[in-house]
Structures are given as structure tokens and as C-alpha cells.
XYZ file of C-alpha atoms in Angstrom:
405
model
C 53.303 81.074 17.313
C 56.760 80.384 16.193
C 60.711 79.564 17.531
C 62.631 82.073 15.397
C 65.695 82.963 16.616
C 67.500 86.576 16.171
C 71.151 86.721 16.237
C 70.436 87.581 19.908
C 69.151 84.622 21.552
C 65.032 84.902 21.283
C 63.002 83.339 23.829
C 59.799 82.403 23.189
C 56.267 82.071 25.064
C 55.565 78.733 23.997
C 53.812 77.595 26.834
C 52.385 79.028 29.990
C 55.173 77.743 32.076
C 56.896 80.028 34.096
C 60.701 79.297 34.403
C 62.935 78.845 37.593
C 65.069 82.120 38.098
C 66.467 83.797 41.144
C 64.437 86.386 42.099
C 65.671 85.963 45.895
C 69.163 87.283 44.062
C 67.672 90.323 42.203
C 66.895 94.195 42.905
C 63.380 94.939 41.054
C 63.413 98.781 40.060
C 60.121 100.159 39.298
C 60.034 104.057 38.440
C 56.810 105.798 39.465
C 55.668 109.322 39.322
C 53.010 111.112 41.462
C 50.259 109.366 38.846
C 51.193 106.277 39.786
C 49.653 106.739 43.257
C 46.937 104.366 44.296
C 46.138 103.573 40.723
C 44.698 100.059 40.189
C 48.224 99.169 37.681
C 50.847 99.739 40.175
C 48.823 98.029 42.820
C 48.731 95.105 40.437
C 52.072 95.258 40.265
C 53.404 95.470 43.836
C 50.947 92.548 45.022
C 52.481 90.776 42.223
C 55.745 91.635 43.487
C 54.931 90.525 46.647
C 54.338 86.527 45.374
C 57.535 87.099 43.077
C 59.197 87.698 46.894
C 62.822 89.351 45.549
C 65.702 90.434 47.581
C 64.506 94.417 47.142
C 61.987 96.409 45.483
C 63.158 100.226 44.787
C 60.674 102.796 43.836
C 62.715 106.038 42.259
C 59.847 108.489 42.871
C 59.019 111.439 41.112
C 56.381 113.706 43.028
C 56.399 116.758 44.693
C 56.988 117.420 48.416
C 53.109 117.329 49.857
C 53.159 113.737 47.805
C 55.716 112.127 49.325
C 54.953 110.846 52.792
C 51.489 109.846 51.302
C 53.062 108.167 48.721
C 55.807 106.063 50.960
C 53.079 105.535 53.483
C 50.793 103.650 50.237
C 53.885 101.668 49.487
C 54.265 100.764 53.243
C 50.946 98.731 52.547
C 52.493 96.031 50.409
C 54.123 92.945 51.527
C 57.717 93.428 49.911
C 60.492 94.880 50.903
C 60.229 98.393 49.082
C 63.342 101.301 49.249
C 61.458 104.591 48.052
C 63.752 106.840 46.718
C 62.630 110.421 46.412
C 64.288 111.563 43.176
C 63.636 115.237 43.730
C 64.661 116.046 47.752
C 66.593 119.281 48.040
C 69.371 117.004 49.696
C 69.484 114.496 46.816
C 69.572 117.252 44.625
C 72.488 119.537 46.165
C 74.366 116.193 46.233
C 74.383 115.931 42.542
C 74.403 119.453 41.697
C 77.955 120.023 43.899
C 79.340 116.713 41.903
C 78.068 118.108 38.294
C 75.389 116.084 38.113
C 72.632 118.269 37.874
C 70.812 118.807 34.489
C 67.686 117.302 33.062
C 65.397 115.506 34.611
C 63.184 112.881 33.839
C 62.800 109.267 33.880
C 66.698 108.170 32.833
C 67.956 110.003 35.538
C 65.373 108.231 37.610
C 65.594 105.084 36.672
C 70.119 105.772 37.206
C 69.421 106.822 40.816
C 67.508 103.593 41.317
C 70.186 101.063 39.650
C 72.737 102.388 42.000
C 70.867 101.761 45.008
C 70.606 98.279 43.381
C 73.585 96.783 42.694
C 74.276 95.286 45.999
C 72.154 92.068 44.531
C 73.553 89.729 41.856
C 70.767 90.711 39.097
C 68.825 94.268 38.447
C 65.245 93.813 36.623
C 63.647 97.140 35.530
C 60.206 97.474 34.387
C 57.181 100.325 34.727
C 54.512 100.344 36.954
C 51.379 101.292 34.508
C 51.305 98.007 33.002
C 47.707 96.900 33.187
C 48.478 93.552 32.485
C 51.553 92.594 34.451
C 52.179 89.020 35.223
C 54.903 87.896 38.256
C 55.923 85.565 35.537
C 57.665 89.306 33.794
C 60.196 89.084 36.411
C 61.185 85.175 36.204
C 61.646 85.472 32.013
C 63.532 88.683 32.395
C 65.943 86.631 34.602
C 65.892 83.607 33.650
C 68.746 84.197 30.965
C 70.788 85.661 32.800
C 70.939 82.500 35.006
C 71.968 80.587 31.978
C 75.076 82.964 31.546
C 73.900 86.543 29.733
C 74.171 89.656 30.909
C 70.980 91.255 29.776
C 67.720 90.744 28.603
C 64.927 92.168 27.257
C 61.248 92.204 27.369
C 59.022 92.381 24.018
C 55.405 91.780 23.199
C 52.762 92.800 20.678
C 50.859 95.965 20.982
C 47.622 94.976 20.467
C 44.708 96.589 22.083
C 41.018 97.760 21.758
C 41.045 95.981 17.910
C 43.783 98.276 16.766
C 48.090 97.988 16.267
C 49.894 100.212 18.861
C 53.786 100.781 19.629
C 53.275 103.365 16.832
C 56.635 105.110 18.391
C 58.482 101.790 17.729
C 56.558 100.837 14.317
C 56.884 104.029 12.826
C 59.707 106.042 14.023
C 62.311 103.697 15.402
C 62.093 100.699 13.565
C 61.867 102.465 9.900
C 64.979 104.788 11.587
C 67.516 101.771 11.540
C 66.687 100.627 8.299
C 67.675 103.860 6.972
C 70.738 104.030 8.596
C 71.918 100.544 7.713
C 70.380 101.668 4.106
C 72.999 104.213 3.654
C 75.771 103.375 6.949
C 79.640 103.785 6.766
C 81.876 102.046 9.117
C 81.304 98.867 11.458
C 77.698 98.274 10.817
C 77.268 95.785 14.026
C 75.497 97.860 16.260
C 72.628 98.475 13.718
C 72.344 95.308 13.484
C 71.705 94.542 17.317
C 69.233 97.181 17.392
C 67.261 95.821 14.456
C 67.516 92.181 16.511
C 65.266 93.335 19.060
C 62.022 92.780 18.239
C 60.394 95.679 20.878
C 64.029 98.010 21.538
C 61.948 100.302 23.392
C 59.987 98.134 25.498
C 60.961 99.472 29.543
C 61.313 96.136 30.476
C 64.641 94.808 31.240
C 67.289 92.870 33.311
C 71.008 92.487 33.914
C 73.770 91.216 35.866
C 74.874 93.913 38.438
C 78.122 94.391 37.075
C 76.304 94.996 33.489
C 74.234 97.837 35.439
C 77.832 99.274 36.925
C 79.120 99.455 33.243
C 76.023 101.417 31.683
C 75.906 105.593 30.712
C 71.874 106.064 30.722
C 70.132 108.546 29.223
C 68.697 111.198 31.152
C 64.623 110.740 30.190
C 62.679 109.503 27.131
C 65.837 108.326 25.207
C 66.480 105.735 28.259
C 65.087 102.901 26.406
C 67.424 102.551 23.319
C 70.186 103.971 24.929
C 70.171 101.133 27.318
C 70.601 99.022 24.279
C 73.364 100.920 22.449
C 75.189 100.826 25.984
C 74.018 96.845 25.976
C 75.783 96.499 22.604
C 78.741 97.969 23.465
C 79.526 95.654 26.824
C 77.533 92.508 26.279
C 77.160 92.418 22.612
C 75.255 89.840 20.567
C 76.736 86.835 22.324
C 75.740 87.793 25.811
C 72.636 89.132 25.016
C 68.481 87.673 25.047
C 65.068 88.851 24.929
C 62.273 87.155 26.168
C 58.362 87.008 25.312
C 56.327 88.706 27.745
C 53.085 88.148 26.427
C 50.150 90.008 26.556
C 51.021 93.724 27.485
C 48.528 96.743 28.320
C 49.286 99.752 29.047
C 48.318 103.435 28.570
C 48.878 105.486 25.639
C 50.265 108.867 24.559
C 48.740 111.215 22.102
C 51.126 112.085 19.063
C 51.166 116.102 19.866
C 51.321 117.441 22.911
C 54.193 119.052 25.255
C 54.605 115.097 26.422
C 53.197 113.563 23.389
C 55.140 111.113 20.924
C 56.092 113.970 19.010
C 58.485 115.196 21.498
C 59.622 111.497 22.360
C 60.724 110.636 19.134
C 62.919 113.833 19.378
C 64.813 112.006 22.404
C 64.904 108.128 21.009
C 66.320 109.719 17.985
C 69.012 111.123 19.233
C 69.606 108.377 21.140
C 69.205 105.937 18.143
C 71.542 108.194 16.102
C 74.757 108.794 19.304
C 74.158 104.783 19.944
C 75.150 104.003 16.297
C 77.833 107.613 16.343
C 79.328 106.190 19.311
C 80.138 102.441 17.223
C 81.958 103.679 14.718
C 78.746 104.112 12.226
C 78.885 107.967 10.097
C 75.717 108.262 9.164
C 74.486 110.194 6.111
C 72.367 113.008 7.447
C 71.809 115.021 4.354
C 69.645 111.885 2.822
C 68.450 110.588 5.781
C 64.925 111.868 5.981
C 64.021 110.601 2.751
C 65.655 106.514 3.560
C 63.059 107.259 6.463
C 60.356 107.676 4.554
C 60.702 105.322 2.256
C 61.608 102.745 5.163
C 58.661 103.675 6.738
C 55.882 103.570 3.928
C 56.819 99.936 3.119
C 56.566 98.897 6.806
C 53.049 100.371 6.768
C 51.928 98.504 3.895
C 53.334 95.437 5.712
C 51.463 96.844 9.123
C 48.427 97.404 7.180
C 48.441 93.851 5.262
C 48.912 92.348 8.803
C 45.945 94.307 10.784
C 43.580 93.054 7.719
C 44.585 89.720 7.792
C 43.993 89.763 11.585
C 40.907 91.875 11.459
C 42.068 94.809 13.147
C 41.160 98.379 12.405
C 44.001 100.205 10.599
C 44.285 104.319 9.131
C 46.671 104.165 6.921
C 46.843 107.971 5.993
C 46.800 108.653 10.295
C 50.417 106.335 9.999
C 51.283 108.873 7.650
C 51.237 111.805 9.108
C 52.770 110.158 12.087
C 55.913 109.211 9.945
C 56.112 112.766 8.753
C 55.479 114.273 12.022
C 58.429 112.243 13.196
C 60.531 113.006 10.678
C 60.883 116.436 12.017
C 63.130 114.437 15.032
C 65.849 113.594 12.357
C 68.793 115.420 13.271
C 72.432 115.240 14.419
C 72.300 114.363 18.390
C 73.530 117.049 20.368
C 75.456 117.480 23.059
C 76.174 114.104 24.958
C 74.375 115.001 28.567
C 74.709 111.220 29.410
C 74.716 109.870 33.180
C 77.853 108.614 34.258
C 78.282 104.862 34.392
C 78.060 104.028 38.491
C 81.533 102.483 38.281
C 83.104 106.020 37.245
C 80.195 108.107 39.416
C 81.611 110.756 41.550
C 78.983 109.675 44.280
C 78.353 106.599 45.648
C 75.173 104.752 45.861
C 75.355 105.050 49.723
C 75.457 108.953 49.604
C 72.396 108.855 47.201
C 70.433 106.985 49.902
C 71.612 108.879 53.051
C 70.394 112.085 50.981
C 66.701 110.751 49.687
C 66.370 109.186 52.744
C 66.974 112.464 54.691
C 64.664 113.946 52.859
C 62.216 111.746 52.552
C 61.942 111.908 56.548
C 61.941 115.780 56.397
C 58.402 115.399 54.635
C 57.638 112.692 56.500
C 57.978 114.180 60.127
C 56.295 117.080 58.760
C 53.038 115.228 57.797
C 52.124 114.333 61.584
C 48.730 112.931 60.428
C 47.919 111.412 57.536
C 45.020 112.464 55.857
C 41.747 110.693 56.079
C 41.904 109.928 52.372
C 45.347 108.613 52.576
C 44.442 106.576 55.149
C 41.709 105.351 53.295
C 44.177 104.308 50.276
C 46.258 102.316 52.375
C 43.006 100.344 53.955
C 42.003 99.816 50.270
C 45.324 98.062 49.691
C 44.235 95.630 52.021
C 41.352 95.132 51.340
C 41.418 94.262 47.465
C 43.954 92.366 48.908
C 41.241 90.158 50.745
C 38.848 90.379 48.121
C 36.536 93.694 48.599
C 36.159 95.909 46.150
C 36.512 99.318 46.563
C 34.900 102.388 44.621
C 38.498 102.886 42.483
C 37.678 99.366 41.927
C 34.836 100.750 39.101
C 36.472 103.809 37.953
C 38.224 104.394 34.916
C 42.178 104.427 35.138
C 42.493 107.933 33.427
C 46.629 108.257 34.227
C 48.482 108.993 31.079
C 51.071 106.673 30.429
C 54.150 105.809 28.040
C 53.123 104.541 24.500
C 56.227 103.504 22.519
């Protein structure tokens, strides 16, 4: 346990005392695909949601067509006031595609969709819905800084879990990435700086004010995370910046390879990493880059493996390895900026987004005259886990593949 602080301002789980914050002011967004759908984690999460009691809950849904009534009809079951927004209606998507929206999707362009919808309330809090360990308390850290006069905060915690050191994407790709660009960086060296503060940059868990949110270009999927923070630099800075302790933190994990492994993340979060720095004034030294990584990275694993010992944790040093140089494949020049517009300079409002998804999502609805008996069964198993029963999912193994950064 310690009280360090970062040149942001670092709060700390000292205690187990959960702090005052106004969650009756604040807009929770929680992204959810298809997977997410009656799984024992986002059920955790809504009830929790439901004792956290803030002004709106809105679910940016991923899924296909047959999904969606099911899905809305699940989230129906929860005692919160929940705004599902169907990310992929044909409405919702003509509306972006005739304002030159259209491109990529994934969860950045989700996760845009559901901060517009949000910033009618004072504060925005974003955070995922696989977390198999999620506390109400998330939501009163998150904003509790921003009460005391920031304008956005992040989550962090250890990745510790079943005796081993996760957050490999962070450990070995991200964090190593920095120090090789501030190794070697020309210019105003600030924003490397900020991202180096953050002691988890691409935890999903964040909050700020609404008129942060209105300001912010996101990412359009896996680079989300540390974009958010490049954009957080850029309009709140060190000054009006926090992160806060969350604690323990569980949740599923990603294989390295694999057409959604952490292979192809690191592709995204680097280019992220690398326009976020671009964008500050930083030229960064491409033709030596790879090999600052590198050497970055094999003296954070000695650290990581010097740690895990000391803590008695299982640790493969030559599997952190190959990570680093499957990863370094990722290091290249960004591309193309494909960006989301900041809401403030959107050609659509956040009113036409929700006339469209909601349009749609009562296309599918009226369609699906009956709900299935299964469904139906979800949605009575909602209540009664609520009331203490178990239920048959109750025993079975949570098999949904999740993020693992």
C-alpha cells in the first residue's frame, strides 16, 4: 500500500470507504455486445447499477437484428433507468453514412454514439460490462474528482489473477512503447509524459465532465482507450486531470494470436499511442524505434519477473518475449486519421442518433410478437438471483471472451 502521487493527481484505495459523488448528476455508459447477454458479469453490473441509482444508464449495443428485442427486453429486467442504443440499425446507420460518418466499426464508434446520447447530465462515467468483479463503489471514485474540480479521471488496478501477472497488452506493448519514444522524442515532450503518469492508460474505465466528453475525437475501436487520453491531454492536461484506485479487477482475457487477439490490438493502441504523441508536437524517430522497444521492454520484464517472484506468482519469462516481439510487428507510422468527430463539431445531433436507434430498435421489436420461452426465462432469472435463487447459469462457466489489455 502506498500514497504516491503522479504529476496527475493519484488517488489511492486506502481504505474501504466509498466517497460521496453525484451519481444522481451522471450518465453511466456501458458498451455491450451480443456476448454480453445474460452473462453472470453484466448482470453484476446492472444490479450494481441499480444501488448506484444515476440519472441514466446507456447501453450502445452491438448485436445483430434477431438479438435485439431479446436483448432490450433482458435489460428491461433491471431496476435503472437504461437507454439501449442499437449501434447497428439500418436507420442509425444511413444517418451516419449520408453525414460521412460511416467507416469502421467497433467499440470507439460505440462507445461515441453512447457519449452523445449522454451529455444532457453534468458528468459521463464509462466502463465495460465483463468485469467479474465490479463494485458500485467504481462509479463513486470515478466521480468523485471531478466533484472536487477535474475534468477526467481514470480507473487503474493490478492485473492479478489465477497466481499469474496479466495486462500483458499494457506491460509489454504500451508501457515499454512510451519509454521509447521519450528515449529518442523531438519537440514538446509533455504529452509522453501524461501518458507514462497513468498507471493503467488502457484501463476502459473512465469519467468526465460533459463538456470534456463534447470536446473529445475518439477512436473508432481498439485504439479507444489511449486515444481518450491523448484527447484528455490535449483539453484537460495534467492540472485537471486524476486517476483513481479501483481495486481488485477481473475480467476475461484475450489470446495473443488470433483475428481478435492482442496481436491485432496492439496494431490499433499503437497507432493511437504514436498520432496521440504526432498530434503534440512530438516527431518521433521511426527508423530506431523498434529496437528503444525492445530494449524498453526486456528491462521491464526483468522488473515484472523480480516482482511475480517476490510475490510468488508464476512468471514465463521467454512467453513475455515472444509477446514483445510479436508486438513489435505493430510499430509503424499511424495511418490515415479515421477519427470520430468531437460531438461539439458533429454534423448530427445526439437527438437524431436516438430518433434513428430508437426507430429501429422498435422495427425488431414489433417484429418479435412473442418472446421466446428461453428469453423469457432470462428475464425471470434476473429476478430471481435478484431474490436469492440460483439458477442453472448460476454453476456454469462464464466462457465469453473478453478484452485483456
Amino acid at each position: 500500500m502506498e500514497y504516491v502521487q503522479e504529476r496527475v493527481t493519484t488517488l489511492h484505495a486506502l481504505t474501504d470507504h466509498r466517497p460521496d459523488a453525484p451519481t444522481g448528476r451522471a450518465a453511466v455508459v456501458v458498451p455491450m455486445t451480443e456476448r454480453e447477454y445474460g452473462t453472470l458479469a453484466a448482470e453484476r453490473v446492472l444490479t450494481a447499477l441499480e444501488t448506484v441509482a444515476p440519472a441514466r444508464v446507456i447501453v450502445p449495443l452491438r448485436a445483430p437484428a434477431e438479438r435485439v428485442a431479446p436483448f432490450v427486453r433482458w435489460l428491461d429486467g433491471f431496476d435503472v433507468d437504461v437507454e439501449t442504443l442499437w449501434c447497428g440499425g439500418p436507420r442509425l446507420s444511413d444517418l451516419l453514412r449520408d453525414h460521412g460518418l460511416d467507416g469502421s466499426r467497433g467499440k470507439g464508434r460505440d462507445v461515441w454514439l453512447g457519449l452523445g446520447r449522454a451529455l444532457g447530465s453534468e458528468y459521463v462515467v464509462v466502463h465495460d460490462a465483463d468485469t467479474k468483479t465490479y463494485s458500485p463503489a467504481f462509479v463513486d471514485r470515478l466521480l468523485f474528482p471531478l466533484a472536487r474540480g477535474h475534468e477526467f479521471s481514470k480507473g487503474y488496478y493490478a492485473r492479478v489473477e489465477d497466481g499469474s501477472l496479466y495486462g500483458r497488452l499494457f506491460r509489454l506493448f504500451f508501457r515499454p512503447l512510451v519509454r521509447a519514444i521519450a528515449d529518442d522524442a523531438e519537440g514538446d515532450e509533455e504529452v509522453v509524459a501524461y501518458l507514462d503518469a497513468f498507471r493503467y492508460a488502457l484501463a476502459g474505465e473512465f469519467a468526465a465532465t460533459s463538456d470534456l466528453v463534447s470536446r473529445l475525437r475518439l477512436q473508432r475501436g481498439w485504439g479507444l482507450e489511449v486515444g481518450t487520453l491523448g484527447e484528455a491531454f490535449e483539453h484537460a492536461g495534467f492540472a485537471d486531470s486524476a486517476q483513481v484506485d479501483l481495486g481488485r479487477y477481473e475480467h476475461d482475457h484475450r489470446s495473443v494470436d488470433g483475428p481478435t487477439g492482442l496481436a491485432d490490438m496492439s496494431r490499433a493502441v499503437g497507432a493511437a499511442t504514436l498520432r496521440a504523441v504526432e498530434n503534440a508536437g512530438v516527431s518521433v524517430a521511426y527508423d530506431t524505434l523498434a529496437s528503444r522497444y525492445r530494449e524498453a521492454a526486456a528491462d521491464l520484464i526483468r522488473g515484472y519477473e523480480t516482482d511475480a517472484a517476490f510475490n510468488g506468482l508464476a512468471f514465463d519469462r521467454e512467453d513475455e518475449r515472444a509477446q514483445v516481439e510479436t508486438y513489435a510487428d505493430a510499430l509503424a507510422p499511424p495511418g490515415p486519421d479515421t477519427r470520430l468527430p468531437a460531438w461539439r463539431d458533429a454534423p448530427i445531433s445526439p437527438a437524431d442518433v436516438a430518433e434513428a436507434a430508437s426507430t429501429d430498435i422498435a422495427d425488431v421489436t414489433d417484429s418479435a410478437t412473442a418472446a421466446p420461452a428461453a428469453e423469457r426465462a432470462t428475464a425471470e432469472d434476473v429476478r430471481r438471483r435478484r431474490n436469492g435463487h440460483r439458477t442453472p447459469e448460476d454453476t456454469a462457466p462464464d466462457t465469453a471472451p473478453g478484452d485483456e489489455t
